[in-house]
PDB file of C-alpha atoms and ligand atoms in Angstrom:
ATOM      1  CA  UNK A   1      -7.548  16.954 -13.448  1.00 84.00           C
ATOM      2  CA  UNK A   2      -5.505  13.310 -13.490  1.00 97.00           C
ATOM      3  CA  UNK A   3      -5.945  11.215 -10.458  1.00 98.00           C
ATOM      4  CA  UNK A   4      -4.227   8.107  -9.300  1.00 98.00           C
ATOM      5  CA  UNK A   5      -5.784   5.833  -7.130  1.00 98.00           C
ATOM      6  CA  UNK A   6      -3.335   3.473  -5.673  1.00 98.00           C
ATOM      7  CA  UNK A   7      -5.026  -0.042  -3.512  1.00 98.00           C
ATOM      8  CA  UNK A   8      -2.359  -1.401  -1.140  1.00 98.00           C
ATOM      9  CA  UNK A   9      -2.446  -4.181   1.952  1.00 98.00           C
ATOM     10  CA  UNK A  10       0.173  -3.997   4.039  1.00 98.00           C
ATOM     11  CA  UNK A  11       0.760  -7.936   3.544  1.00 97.00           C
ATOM     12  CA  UNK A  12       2.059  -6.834   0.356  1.00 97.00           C
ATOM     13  CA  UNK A  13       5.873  -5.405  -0.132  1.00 97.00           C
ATOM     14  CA  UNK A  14       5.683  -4.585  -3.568  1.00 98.00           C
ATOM     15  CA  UNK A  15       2.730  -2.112  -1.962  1.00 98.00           C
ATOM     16  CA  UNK A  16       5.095  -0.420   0.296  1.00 98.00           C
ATOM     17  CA  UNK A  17       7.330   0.246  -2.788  1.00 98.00           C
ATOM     18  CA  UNK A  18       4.591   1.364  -4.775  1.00 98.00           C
ATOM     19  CA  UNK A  19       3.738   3.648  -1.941  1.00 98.00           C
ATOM     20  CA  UNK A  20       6.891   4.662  -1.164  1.00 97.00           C
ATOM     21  CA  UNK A  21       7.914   5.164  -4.850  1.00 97.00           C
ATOM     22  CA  UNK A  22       4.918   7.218  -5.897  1.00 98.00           C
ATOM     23  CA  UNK A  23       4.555   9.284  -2.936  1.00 97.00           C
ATOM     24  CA  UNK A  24       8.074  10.753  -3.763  1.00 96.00           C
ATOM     25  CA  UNK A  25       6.216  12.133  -7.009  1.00 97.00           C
ATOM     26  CA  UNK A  26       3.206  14.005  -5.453  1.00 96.00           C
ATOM     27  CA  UNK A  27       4.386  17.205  -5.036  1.00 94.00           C
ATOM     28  CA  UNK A  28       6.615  16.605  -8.325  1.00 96.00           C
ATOM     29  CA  UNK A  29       3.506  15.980 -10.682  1.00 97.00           C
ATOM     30  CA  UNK A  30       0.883  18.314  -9.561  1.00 97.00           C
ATOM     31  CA  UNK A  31      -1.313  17.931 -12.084  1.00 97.00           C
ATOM     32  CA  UNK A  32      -2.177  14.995 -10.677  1.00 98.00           C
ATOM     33  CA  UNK A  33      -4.148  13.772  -7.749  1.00 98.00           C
ATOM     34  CA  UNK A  34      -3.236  11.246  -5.551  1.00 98.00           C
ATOM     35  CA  UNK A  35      -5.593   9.199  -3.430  1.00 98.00           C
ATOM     36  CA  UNK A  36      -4.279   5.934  -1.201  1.00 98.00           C
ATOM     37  CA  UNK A  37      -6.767   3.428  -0.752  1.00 98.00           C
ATOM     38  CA  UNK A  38      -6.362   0.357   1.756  1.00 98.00           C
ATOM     39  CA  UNK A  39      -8.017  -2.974   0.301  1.00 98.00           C
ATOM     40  CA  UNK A  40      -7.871  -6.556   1.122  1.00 98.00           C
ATOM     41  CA  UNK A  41      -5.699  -8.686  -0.514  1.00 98.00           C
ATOM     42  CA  UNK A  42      -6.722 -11.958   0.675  1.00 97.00           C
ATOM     43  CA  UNK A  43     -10.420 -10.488  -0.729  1.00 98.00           C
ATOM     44  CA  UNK A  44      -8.997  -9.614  -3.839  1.00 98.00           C
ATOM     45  CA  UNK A  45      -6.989 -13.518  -4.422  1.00 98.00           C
ATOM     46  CA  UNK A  46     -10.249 -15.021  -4.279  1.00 98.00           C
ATOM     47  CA  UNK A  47     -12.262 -12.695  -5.868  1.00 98.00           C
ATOM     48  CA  UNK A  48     -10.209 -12.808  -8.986  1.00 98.00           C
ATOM     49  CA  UNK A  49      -9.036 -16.103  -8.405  1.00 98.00           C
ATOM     50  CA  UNK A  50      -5.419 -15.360  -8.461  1.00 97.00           C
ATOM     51  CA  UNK A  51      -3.020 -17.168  -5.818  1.00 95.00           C
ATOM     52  CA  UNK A  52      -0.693 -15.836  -3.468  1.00 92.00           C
ATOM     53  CA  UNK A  53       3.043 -15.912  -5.437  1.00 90.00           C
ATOM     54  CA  UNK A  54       4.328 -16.755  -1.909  1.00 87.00           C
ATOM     55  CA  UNK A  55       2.322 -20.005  -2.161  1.00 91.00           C
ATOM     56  CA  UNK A  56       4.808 -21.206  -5.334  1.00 94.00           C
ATOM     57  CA  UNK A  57       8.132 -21.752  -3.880  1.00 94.00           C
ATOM     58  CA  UNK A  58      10.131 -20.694  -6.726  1.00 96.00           C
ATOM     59  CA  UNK A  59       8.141 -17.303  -6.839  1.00 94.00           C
ATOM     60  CA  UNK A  60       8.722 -17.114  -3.465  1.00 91.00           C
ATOM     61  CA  UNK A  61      12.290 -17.560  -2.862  1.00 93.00           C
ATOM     62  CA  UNK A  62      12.648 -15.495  -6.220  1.00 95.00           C
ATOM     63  CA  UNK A  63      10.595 -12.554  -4.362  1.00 93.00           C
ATOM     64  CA  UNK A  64      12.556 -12.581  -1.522  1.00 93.00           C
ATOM     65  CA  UNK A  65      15.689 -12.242  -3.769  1.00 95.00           C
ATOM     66  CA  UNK A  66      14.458  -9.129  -5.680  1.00 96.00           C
ATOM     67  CA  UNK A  67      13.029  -7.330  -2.721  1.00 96.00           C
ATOM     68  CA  UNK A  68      16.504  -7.648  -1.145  1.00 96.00           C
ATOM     69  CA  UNK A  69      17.972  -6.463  -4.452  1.00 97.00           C
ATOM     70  CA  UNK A  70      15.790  -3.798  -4.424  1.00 97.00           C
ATOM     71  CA  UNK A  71      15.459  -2.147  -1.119  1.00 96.00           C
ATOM     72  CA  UNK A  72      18.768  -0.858  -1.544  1.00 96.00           C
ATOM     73  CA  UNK A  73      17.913   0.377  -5.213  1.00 97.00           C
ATOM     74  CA  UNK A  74      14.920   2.060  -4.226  1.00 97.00           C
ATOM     75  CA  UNK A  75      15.760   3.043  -0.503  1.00 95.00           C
ATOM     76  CA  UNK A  76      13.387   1.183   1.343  1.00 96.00           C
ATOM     77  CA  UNK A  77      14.302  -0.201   4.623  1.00 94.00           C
ATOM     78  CA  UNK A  78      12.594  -3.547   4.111  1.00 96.00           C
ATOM     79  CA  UNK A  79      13.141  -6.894   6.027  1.00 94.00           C
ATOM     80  CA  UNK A  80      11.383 -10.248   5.412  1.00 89.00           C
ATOM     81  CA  UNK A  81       9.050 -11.247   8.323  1.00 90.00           C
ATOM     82  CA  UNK A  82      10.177 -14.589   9.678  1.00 84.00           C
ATOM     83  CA  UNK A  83       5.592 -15.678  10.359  1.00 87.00           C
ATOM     84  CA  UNK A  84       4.481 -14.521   6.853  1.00 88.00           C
ATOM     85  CA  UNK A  85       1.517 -14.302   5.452  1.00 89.00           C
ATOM     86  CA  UNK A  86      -0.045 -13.002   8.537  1.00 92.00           C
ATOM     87  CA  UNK A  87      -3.621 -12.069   8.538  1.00 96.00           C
ATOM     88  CA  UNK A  88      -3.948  -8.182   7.586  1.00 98.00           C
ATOM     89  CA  UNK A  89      -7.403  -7.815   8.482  1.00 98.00           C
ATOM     90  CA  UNK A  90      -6.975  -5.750  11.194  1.00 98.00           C
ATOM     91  CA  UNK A  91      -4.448  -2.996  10.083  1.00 98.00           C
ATOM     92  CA  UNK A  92      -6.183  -2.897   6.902  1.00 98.00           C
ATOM     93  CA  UNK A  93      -9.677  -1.565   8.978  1.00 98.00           C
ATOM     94  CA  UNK A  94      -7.531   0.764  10.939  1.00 98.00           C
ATOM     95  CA  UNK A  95      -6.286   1.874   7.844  1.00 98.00           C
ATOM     96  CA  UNK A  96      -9.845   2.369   6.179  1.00 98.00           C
ATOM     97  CA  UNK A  97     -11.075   4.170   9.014  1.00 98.00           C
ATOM     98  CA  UNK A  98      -8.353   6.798   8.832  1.00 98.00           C
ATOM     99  CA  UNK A  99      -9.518   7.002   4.764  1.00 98.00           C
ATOM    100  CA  UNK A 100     -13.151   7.259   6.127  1.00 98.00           C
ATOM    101  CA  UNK A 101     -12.242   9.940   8.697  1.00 98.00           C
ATOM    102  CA  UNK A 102      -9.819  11.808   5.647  1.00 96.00           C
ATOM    103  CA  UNK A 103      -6.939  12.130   7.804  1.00 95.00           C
ATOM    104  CA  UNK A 104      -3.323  13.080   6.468  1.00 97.00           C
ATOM    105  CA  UNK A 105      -2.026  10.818   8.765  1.00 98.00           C
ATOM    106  CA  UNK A 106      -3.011   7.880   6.424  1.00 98.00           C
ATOM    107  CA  UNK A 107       0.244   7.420   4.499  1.00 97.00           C
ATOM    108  CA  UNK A 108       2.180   7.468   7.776  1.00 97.00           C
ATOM    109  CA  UNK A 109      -0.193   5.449   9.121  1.00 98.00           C
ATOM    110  CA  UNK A 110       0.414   2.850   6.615  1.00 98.00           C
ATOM    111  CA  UNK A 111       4.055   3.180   6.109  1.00 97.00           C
ATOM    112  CA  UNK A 112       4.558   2.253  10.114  1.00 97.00           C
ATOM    113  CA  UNK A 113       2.569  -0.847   9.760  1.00 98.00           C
ATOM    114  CA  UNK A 114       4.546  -1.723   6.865  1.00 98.00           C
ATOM    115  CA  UNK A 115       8.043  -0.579   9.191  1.00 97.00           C
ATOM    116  CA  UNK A 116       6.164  -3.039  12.027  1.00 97.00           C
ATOM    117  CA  UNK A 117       5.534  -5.821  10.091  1.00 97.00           C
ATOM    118  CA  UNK A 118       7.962  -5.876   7.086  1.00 96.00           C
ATOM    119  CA  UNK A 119      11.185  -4.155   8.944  1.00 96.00           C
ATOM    120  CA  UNK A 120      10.569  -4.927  12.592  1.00 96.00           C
ATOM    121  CA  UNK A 121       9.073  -8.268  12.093  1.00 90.00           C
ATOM    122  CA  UNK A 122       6.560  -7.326  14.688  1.00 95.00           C
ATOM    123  CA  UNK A 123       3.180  -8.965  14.487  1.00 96.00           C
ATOM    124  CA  UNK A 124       0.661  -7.017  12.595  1.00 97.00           C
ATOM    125  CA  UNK A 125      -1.976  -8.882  13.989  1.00 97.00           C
ATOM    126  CA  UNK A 126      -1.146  -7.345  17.460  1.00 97.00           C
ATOM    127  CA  UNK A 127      -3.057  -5.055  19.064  1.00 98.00           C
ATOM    128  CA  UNK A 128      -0.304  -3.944  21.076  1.00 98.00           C
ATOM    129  CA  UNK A 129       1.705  -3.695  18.204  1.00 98.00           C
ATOM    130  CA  UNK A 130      -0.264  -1.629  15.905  1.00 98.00           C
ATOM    131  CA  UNK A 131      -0.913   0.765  18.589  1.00 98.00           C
ATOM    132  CA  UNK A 132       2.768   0.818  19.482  1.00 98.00           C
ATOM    133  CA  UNK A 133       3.237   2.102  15.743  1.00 98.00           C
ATOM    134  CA  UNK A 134       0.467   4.338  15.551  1.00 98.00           C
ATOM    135  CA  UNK A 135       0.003   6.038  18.670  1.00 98.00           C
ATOM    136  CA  UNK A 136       3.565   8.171  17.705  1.00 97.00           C
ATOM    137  CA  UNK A 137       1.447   9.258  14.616  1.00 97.00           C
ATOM    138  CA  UNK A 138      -1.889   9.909  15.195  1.00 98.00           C
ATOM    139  CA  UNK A 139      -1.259  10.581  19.454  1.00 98.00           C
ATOM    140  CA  UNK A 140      -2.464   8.032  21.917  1.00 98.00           C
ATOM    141  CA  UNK A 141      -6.066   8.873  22.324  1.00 98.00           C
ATOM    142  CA  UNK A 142      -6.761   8.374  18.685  1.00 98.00           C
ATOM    143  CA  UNK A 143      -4.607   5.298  18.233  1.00 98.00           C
ATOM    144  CA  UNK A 144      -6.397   3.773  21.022  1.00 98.00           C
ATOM    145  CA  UNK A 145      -9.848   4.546  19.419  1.00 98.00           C
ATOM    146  CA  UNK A 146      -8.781   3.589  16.330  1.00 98.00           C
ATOM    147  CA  UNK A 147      -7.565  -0.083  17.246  1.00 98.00           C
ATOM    148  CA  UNK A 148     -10.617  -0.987  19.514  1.00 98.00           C
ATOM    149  CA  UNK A 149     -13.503   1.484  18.581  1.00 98.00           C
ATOM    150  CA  UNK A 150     -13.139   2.911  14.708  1.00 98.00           C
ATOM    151  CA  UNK A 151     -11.476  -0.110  12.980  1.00 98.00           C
ATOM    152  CA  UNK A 152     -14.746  -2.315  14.253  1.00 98.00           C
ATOM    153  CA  UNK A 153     -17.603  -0.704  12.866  1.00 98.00           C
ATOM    154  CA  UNK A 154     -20.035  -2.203  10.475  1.00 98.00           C
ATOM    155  CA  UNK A 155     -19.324   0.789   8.286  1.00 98.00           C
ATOM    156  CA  UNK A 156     -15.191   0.731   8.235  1.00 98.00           C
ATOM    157  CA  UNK A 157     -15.710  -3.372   7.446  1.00 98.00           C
ATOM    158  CA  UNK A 158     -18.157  -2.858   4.977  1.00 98.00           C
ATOM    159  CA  UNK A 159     -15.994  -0.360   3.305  1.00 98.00           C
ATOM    160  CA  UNK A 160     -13.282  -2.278   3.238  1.00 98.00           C
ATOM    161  CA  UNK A 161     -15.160  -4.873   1.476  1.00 98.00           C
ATOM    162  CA  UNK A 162     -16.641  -2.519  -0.971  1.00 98.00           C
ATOM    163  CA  UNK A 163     -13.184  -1.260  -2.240  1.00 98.00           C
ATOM    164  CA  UNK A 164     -11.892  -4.645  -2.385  1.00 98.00           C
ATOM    165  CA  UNK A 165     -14.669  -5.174  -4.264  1.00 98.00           C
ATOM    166  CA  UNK A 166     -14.678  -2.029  -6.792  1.00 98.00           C
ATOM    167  CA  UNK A 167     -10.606  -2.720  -7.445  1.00 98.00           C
ATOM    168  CA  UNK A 168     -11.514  -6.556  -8.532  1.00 98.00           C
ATOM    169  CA  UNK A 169     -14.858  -5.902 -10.495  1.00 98.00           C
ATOM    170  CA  UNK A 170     -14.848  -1.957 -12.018  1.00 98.00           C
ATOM    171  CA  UNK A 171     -10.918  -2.131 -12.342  1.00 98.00           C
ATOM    172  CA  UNK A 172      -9.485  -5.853 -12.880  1.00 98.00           C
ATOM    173  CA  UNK A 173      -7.264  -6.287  -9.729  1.00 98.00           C
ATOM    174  CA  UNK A 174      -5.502  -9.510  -9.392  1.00 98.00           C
ATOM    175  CA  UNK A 175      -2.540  -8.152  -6.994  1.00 98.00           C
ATOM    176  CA  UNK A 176      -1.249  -5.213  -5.050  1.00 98.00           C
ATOM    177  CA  UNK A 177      -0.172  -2.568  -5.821  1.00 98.00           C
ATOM    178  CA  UNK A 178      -3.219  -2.231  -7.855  1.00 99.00           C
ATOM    179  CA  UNK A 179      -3.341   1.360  -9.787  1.00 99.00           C
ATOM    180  CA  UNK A 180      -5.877   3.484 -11.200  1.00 98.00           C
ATOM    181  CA  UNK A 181      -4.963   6.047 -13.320  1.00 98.00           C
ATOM    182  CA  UNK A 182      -7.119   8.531 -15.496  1.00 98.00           C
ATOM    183  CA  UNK A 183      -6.185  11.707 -16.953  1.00 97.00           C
ATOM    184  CA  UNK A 184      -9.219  14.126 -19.022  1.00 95.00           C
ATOM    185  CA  UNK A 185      -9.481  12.834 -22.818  1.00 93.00           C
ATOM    186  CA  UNK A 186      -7.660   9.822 -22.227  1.00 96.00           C
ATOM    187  CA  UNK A 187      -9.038   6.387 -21.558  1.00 96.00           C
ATOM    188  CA  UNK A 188      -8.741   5.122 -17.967  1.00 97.00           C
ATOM    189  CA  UNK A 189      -5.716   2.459 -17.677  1.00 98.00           C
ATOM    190  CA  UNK A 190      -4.698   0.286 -14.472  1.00 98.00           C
ATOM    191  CA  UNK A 191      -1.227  -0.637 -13.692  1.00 98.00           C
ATOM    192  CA  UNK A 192      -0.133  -3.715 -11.520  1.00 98.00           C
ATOM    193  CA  UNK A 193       2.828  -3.797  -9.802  1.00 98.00           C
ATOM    194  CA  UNK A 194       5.821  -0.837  -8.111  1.00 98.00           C
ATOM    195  CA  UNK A 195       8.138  -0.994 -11.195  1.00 98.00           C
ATOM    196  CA  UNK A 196       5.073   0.514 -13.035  1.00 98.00           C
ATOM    197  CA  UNK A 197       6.009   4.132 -11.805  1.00 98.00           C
ATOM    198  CA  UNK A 198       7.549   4.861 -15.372  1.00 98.00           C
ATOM    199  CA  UNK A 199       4.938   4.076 -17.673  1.00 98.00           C
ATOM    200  CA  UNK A 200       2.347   5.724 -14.927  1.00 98.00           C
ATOM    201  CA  UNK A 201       4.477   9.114 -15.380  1.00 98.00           C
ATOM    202  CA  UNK A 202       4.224   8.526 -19.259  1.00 98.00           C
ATOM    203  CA  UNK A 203       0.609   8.061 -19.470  1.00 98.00           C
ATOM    204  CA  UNK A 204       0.328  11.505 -16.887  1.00 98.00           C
ATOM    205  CA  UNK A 205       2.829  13.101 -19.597  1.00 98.00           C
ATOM    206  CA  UNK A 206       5.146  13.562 -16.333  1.00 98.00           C
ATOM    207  CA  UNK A 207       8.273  13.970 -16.171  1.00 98.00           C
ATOM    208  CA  UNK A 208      10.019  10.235 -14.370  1.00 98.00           C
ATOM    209  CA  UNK A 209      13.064  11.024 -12.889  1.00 97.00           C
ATOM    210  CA  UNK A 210      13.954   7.527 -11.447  1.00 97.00           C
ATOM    211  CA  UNK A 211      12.635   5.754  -7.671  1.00 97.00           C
ATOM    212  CA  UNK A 212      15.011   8.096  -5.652  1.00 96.00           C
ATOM    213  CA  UNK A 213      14.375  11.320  -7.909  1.00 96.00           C
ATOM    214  CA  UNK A 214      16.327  14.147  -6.916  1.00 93.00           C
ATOM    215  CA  UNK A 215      15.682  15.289  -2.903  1.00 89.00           C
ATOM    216  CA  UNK A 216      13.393  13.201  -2.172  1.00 88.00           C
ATOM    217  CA  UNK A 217      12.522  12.479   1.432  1.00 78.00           C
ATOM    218  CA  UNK A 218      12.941   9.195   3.004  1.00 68.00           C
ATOM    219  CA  UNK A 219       9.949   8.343   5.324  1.00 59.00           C
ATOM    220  CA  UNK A 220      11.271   8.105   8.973  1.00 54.00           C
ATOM    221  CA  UNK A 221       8.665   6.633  11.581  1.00 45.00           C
TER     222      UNK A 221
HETATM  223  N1  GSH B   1       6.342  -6.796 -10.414  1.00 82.44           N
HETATM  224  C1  GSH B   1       5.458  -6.334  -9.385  1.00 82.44           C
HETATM  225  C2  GSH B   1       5.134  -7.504  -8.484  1.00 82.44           C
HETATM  226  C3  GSH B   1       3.986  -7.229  -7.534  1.00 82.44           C
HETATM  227  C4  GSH B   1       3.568  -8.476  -6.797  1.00 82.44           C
HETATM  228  O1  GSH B   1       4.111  -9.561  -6.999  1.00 82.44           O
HETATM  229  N2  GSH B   1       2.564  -8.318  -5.924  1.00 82.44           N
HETATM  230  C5  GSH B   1       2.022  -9.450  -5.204  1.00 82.44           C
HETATM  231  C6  GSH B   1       1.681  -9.049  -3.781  1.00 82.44           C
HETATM  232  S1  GSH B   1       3.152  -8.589  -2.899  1.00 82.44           S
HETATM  233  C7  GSH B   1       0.768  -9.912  -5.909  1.00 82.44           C
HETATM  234  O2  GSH B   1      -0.296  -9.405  -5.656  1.00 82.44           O
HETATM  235  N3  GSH B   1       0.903 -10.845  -6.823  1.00 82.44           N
HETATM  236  C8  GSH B   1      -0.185 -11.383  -7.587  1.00 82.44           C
HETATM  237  C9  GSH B   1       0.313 -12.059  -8.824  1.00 82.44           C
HETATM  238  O3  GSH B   1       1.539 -12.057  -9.060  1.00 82.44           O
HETATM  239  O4  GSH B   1      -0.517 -12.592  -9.565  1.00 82.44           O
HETATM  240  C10 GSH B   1       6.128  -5.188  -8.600  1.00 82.44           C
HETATM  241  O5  GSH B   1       7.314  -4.916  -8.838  1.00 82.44           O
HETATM  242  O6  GSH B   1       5.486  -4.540  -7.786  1.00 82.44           O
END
């Protein structure tokens, strides 16, 4: 069997591609086994020493360019949130504890806090907010557990910090999207970045047929 493994933070747009992108091939390539896994960016920066690109003004203002070039190439609804970086911390527990709990709700999950943050310009660091986004996913009662109960156990922050951790120190993540791949007989090989999605289908031996391949879904909250 080939598996992906694919860490995101919301804080991240090039993760919402990547997630957006590669979730249009799971049921395309089904050889292959796809696993989302929410980490910490911030955790990741200074574990690997990396900075921010947002923090250099010319990457910056050159980001901001190429993810308005290329919502409309890839069909993602994408904004630019006018308080950003906000702190992620929060969502990204949420997030873990749906992973924990192995719900199918996690994509969607994730996908509306990108829609709050990165399309709404919302504030992910509101409760309010996240539960306004999640509650029309996972129903009220859940979303409510989830933003004051689940996300705030020792165990949900400790495995947030342990995946952080294992993305950094097993598999030499600098950035988000950070992904895994390994398919039988072939050594293991990490990709950085969305516009990776090619050379991830050649090392599957998949067939790429392009960020919008042919009726693909767009995710609607
Ligand atoms: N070319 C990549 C860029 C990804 C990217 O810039 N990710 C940011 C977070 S949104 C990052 O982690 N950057 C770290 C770095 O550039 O060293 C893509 O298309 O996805």
């Amino acid at each position: 069997m080939s598996k992906l493994k694919l860490y995101y933070d919301v804080v991240s747009p090039y993760s919402w591609f990547g997630v957006e992108l590669l979730m249009r091939y799971k049921s395309r390539w089904p050889s292959v086994q796809f696993e989302l896994v929410p980490f910490s960016l911030g955790g990741v920066m200074q574990l690997s020493e990396n900075q921010p690109p947002a923090t250099n003004p010319k990457k910056g203002a050159q980001m901001l360019k190429e993810i308005n070039f290329l919502k409309g190439m890839y069909d993602v609804d994408i904004g630019y949130p006018k308080d950003f970086p906000q702190l992620t911390l929060h969502a990204q527990r949420i997030l873990t504890a749906l992973r924990l709990q192995k719900s199918d709700k996690l994509e969607a999950a994730s996908k509306a806090f990108w829609k709050l943050y990165w399309r709404d310009e919302k504030s992910i660091t509101s409760k309010e907010d996240l539960f306004a986004y999640l509650a029309p996913i996972v129903g009220k009662e859940h979303a409510t557990k989830l933003v004051e109960v689940d996300s705030q156990t020792p165990q949900v922050k400790q495995e947030l910090i342990r995946v952080t951790k294992e993305a950094v120190e097993v598999h030499g993540a600098f950035g988000a999207p950070w992904i895994v791949c390994e398919r039988e007989g072939k050594e293991a090989m990490a990709f950085f970045g969305s516009d990776k999605v090619e050379a991830i289908a050649y090392y599957f031996g998949v067939k790429y047929e392009g960020p919008c391949p042919p009726g693909y879904k767009q995710s609607k909250l």
